[in-house]
Amino acid sequence: MKILSTGDMVQAARSTSAESVLVATEVGLLHQLRKAAPEIDFQAVNPHATCRYVKMISPGALLRSLREGKDEVIVPQDVADRARNAVERMLAIGRPKDGV
């Protein structure tokens, strides 16, 4: 088992010698993995794992949001604090050498 970022998943797909790989993430990523390594059988652990918001995020949309100050998401301070704490804990753990 490996826990990887999207970019690292694509890189791992290119370098694996496996014939098949189970993927536990948003199913939209399967297309990128199959494109990176068409000889490998990538299968979703949950074929219904979709996020309608993932497809709305693009470099162009992010740039427009930053330039125009649009699409800002406001969350309650306690939610922001908990989210920040979760990210800080992940950063404190660091990234293991083998991605596990």
Coordinates of N, CA and C in Angstrom, one line a residue:
M1 N 0.8 -1.2 0.0 CA 0.0 0.0 0.0 C 0.9 1.2 0.0
K2 N 0.5 2.2 -0.8 CA 1.2 3.5 -0.8 C 0.2 4.6 -0.7
I3 N 0.6 5.7 0.0 CA -0.2 6.9 0.0 C 0.5 7.9 -0.7
L4 N 0.0 8.4 -1.8 CA 0.7 9.3 -2.7 C -0.1 10.5 -3.2
S5 N 0.5 11.5 -3.6 CA -0.2 12.6 -4.2 C -0.6 12.2 -5.6
T6 N -1.3 13.0 -6.3 CA -1.8 12.7 -7.7 C -0.5 12.5 -8.6
G7 N 0.4 13.5 -8.5 CA 1.6 13.4 -9.4 C 2.4 12.2 -9.1
D8 N 2.5 11.9 -7.8 CA 3.3 10.7 -7.4 C 2.6 9.4 -7.9
M9 N 1.2 9.4 -7.9 CA 0.5 8.2 -8.4 C 0.8 8.0 -9.9
V10 N 0.8 9.0 -10.6 CA 1.1 8.9 -12.1 C 2.6 8.4 -12.2
Q11 N 3.5 9.0 -11.5 CA 4.9 8.5 -11.6 C 5.0 7.1 -11.2
A12 N 4.3 6.7 -10.1 CA 4.4 5.3 -9.7 C 3.8 4.4 -10.7
A13 N 2.7 4.8 -11.4 CA 2.1 4.0 -12.5 C 3.1 3.8 -13.6
R14 N 4.0 4.8 -13.9 CA 5.0 4.6 -15.0 C 6.1 3.7 -14.6
S15 N 6.3 3.6 -13.3 CA 7.5 2.8 -12.8 C 7.2 1.4 -12.2
T16 N 5.9 1.1 -12.1 CA 5.6 -0.2 -11.4 C 5.8 -1.3 -12.4
S17 N 6.1 -2.5 -11.9 CA 6.1 -3.7 -12.7 C 4.9 -4.6 -12.5
A18 N 3.9 -4.0 -11.7 CA 2.7 -4.8 -11.5 C 1.9 -4.9 -12.7
E19 N 1.1 -6.0 -12.8 CA 0.2 -6.2 -13.9 C -1.1 -5.5 -13.7
S20 N -1.5 -5.4 -12.4 CA -2.8 -4.8 -12.1 C -2.6 -4.0 -10.7
V21 N -3.3 -3.0 -10.6 CA -3.2 -2.1 -9.4 C -4.6 -1.7 -9.0
L22 N -4.9 -1.8 -7.7 CA -6.1 -1.3 -7.1 C -5.8 0.2 -6.7
V23 N -6.8 1.0 -7.0 CA -6.6 2.5 -6.8 C -7.7 2.9 -5.9
A24 N -7.4 3.5 -4.7 CA -8.4 4.0 -3.8 C -8.4 5.5 -3.8
T25 N -9.0 6.1 -4.8 CA -9.1 7.6 -4.9 C -10.2 7.9 -5.8
E26 N -10.4 9.1 -6.1 CA -11.4 9.6 -7.0 C -11.2 8.9 -8.4
V27 N -12.3 8.4 -8.9 CA -12.2 7.5 -10.1 C -11.7 8.3 -11.3
G28 N -11.8 9.6 -11.3 CA -11.4 10.4 -12.4 C -9.9 10.3 -12.7
L29 N -9.1 9.9 -11.6 CA -7.7 9.7 -11.8 C -7.3 8.5 -12.6
L30 N -8.2 7.6 -12.7 CA -7.9 6.3 -13.4 C -7.5 6.6 -14.9
H31 N -8.1 7.6 -15.5 CA -7.8 8.0 -16.9 C -6.3 8.4 -17.0
Q32 N -5.9 9.2 -16.1 CA -4.5 9.7 -16.1 C -3.5 8.5 -15.9
L33 N -3.9 7.6 -15.0 CA -3.0 6.4 -14.7 C -3.0 5.5 -15.9
R34 N -4.1 5.3 -16.5 CA -4.2 4.4 -17.7 C -3.4 5.0 -18.9
K35 N -3.5 6.3 -19.0 CA -2.7 7.0 -20.0 C -1.2 6.9 -19.8
A36 N -0.8 7.0 -18.5 CA 0.6 6.9 -18.2 C 1.2 5.5 -18.3
A37 N 0.3 4.5 -18.1 CA 0.8 3.1 -18.2 C -0.3 2.2 -18.7
P38 N -0.6 2.3 -20.0 CA -1.7 1.6 -20.6 C -1.6 0.0 -20.5
E39 N -0.4 -0.5 -20.2 CA -0.3 -1.9 -20.1 C -0.7 -2.5 -18.8
I40 N -1.0 -1.6 -17.8 CA -1.4 -2.0 -16.5 C -2.9 -1.9 -16.3
D41 N -3.5 -2.9 -15.6 CA -4.9 -2.9 -15.4 C -5.2 -2.2 -14.1
F42 N -5.6 -0.9 -14.2 CA -5.9 -0.1 -13.0 C -7.4 -0.3 -12.7
Q43 N -7.7 -0.7 -11.4 CA -9.1 -0.9 -11.0 C -9.4 0.0 -9.8
A44 N -10.6 0.6 -9.8 CA -11.0 1.4 -8.6 C -11.4 0.5 -7.5
V45 N -11.0 0.8 -6.3 CA -11.5 0.1 -5.1 C -13.0 0.4 -4.9
N46 N -13.4 1.6 -5.2 CA -14.8 2.0 -5.1 C -15.1 2.7 -6.4
P47 N -15.8 2.0 -7.4 CA -16.0 2.6 -8.7 C -17.0 3.8 -8.6
H48 N -17.6 4.1 -7.4 CA -18.5 5.2 -7.3 C -17.9 6.4 -6.5
A49 N -16.5 6.3 -6.3 CA -15.8 7.4 -5.6 C -15.6 8.6 -6.6
T50 N -16.6 9.5 -6.6 CA -16.5 10.6 -7.5 C -16.7 11.9 -6.6
C51 N -16.1 13.0 -7.1 CA -16.2 14.2 -6.5 C -16.5 15.3 -7.5
R52 N -17.7 15.8 -7.5 CA -18.1 16.8 -8.5 C -17.3 18.0 -8.5
Y53 N -16.7 18.3 -7.4 CA -15.9 19.5 -7.2 C -14.5 19.4 -7.8
V54 N -14.0 18.2 -7.9 CA -12.6 18.0 -8.4 C -12.6 18.4 -9.8
K55 N -13.6 18.2 -10.6 CA -13.6 18.5 -12.0 C -13.7 20.0 -12.3
M56 N -14.1 20.7 -11.2 CA -14.2 22.2 -11.4 C -12.9 22.9 -11.1
I57 N -11.9 22.2 -10.6 CA -10.7 22.8 -10.2 C -9.7 22.7 -11.4
S58 N -9.2 23.8 -11.9 CA -8.3 23.8 -13.0 C -7.3 24.9 -12.8
P59 N -6.1 24.8 -13.4 CA -5.2 26.0 -13.2 C -5.8 27.3 -13.7
G60 N -6.6 27.3 -14.7 CA -7.2 28.5 -15.2 C -8.3 29.0 -14.2
A61 N -9.0 28.1 -13.6 CA -10.0 28.5 -12.6 C -9.4 29.1 -11.4
L62 N -8.3 28.5 -11.0 CA -7.5 29.0 -9.8 C -7.0 30.3 -10.1
L63 N -6.3 30.5 -11.2 CA -5.8 31.8 -11.6 C -6.8 32.9 -11.7
R64 N -8.0 32.6 -12.3 CA -9.1 33.5 -12.3 C -9.6 33.9 -11.0
S65 N -9.7 32.9 -10.1 CA -10.1 33.2 -8.7 C -9.1 34.1 -8.0
L66 N -7.9 33.9 -8.2 CA -6.9 34.7 -7.5 C -6.8 36.1 -8.1
R67 N -6.9 36.2 -9.4 CA -6.9 37.5 -10.0 C -8.1 38.4 -9.7
E68 N -9.3 37.7 -9.8 CA -10.5 38.5 -9.7 C -11.1 38.4 -8.3
G69 N -10.6 37.6 -7.4 CA -11.1 37.5 -6.1 C -12.5 36.9 -6.0
K70 N -12.7 36.0 -7.0 CA -14.0 35.3 -7.1 C -13.9 33.9 -6.6
D71 N -15.1 33.3 -6.3 CA -15.2 31.9 -5.9 C -14.5 31.7 -4.6
E72 N -14.4 32.7 -3.7 CA -13.8 32.5 -2.4 C -14.8 31.7 -1.6
V73 N -14.2 30.8 -0.8 CA -14.9 29.9 0.1 C -14.7 30.3 1.5
I74 N -15.7 30.7 2.2 CA -15.6 31.1 3.6 C -16.1 30.0 4.5
V75 N -15.3 29.6 5.4 CA -15.7 28.5 6.4 C -15.6 29.1 7.8
P76 N -16.4 28.5 8.7 CA -16.3 29.0 10.1 C -14.9 28.8 10.6
Q77 N -14.5 29.7 11.5 CA -13.1 29.7 12.0 C -12.8 28.4 12.7
D78 N -13.7 27.7 13.4 CA -13.4 26.5 14.0 C -13.1 25.4 13.0
V79 N -13.8 25.4 11.9 CA -13.5 24.5 10.8 C -12.2 24.7 10.2
A80 N -11.9 26.0 9.9 CA -10.6 26.4 9.4 C -9.4 25.9 10.3
D81 N -9.6 26.1 11.6 CA -8.6 25.8 12.6 C -8.4 24.3 12.6
R82 N -9.4 23.5 12.6 CA -9.3 22.0 12.5 C -8.6 21.6 11.3
A83 N -9.0 22.1 10.1 CA -8.3 21.8 8.9 C -6.9 22.1 8.9
R84 N -6.5 23.3 9.4 CA -5.1 23.7 9.5 C -4.3 22.8 10.4
N85 N -4.9 22.4 11.5 CA -4.3 21.5 12.4 C -4.0 20.1 11.7
A86 N -5.0 19.6 11.0 CA -4.8 18.4 10.3 C -3.7 18.5 9.3
V87 N -3.6 19.5 8.5 CA -2.5 19.7 7.5 C -1.2 19.8 8.2
E88 N -1.1 20.6 9.3 CA 0.1 20.7 10.1 C 0.6 19.4 10.6
R89 N -0.3 18.6 11.1 CA 0.1 17.2 11.6 C 0.6 16.4 10.5
M90 N 0.0 16.4 9.3 CA 0.5 15.7 8.2 C 1.9 16.1 7.8
L91 N 2.1 17.4 7.8 CA 3.4 18.0 7.4 C 4.5 17.6 8.5
A92 N 4.1 17.6 9.8 CA 5.0 17.2 10.8 C 5.4 15.7 10.7
I93 N 4.5 14.9 10.3 CA 4.9 13.5 10.1 C 5.9 13.3 9.0
G94 N 5.8 14.2 8.0 CA 6.7 14.1 6.8 C 6.3 13.0 5.9
R95 N 7.1 12.9 4.9 CA 6.8 11.9 3.8 C 7.8 10.8 3.9
P96 N 7.3 9.6 4.2 CA 8.2 8.4 4.3 C 8.9 8.2 3.0
K97 N 10.1 7.7 3.0 CA 10.9 7.5 1.8 C 10.2 6.6 0.8
D98 N 9.5 5.6 1.2 CA 8.8 4.7 0.2 C 7.4 5.0 -0.1
G99 N 6.9 6.2 0.5 CA 5.5 6.6 0.2 C 4.4 5.8 0.9
V100 N 4.8 4.9 1.9 CA 3.8 4.2 2.6 C 3.5 4.9 3.9

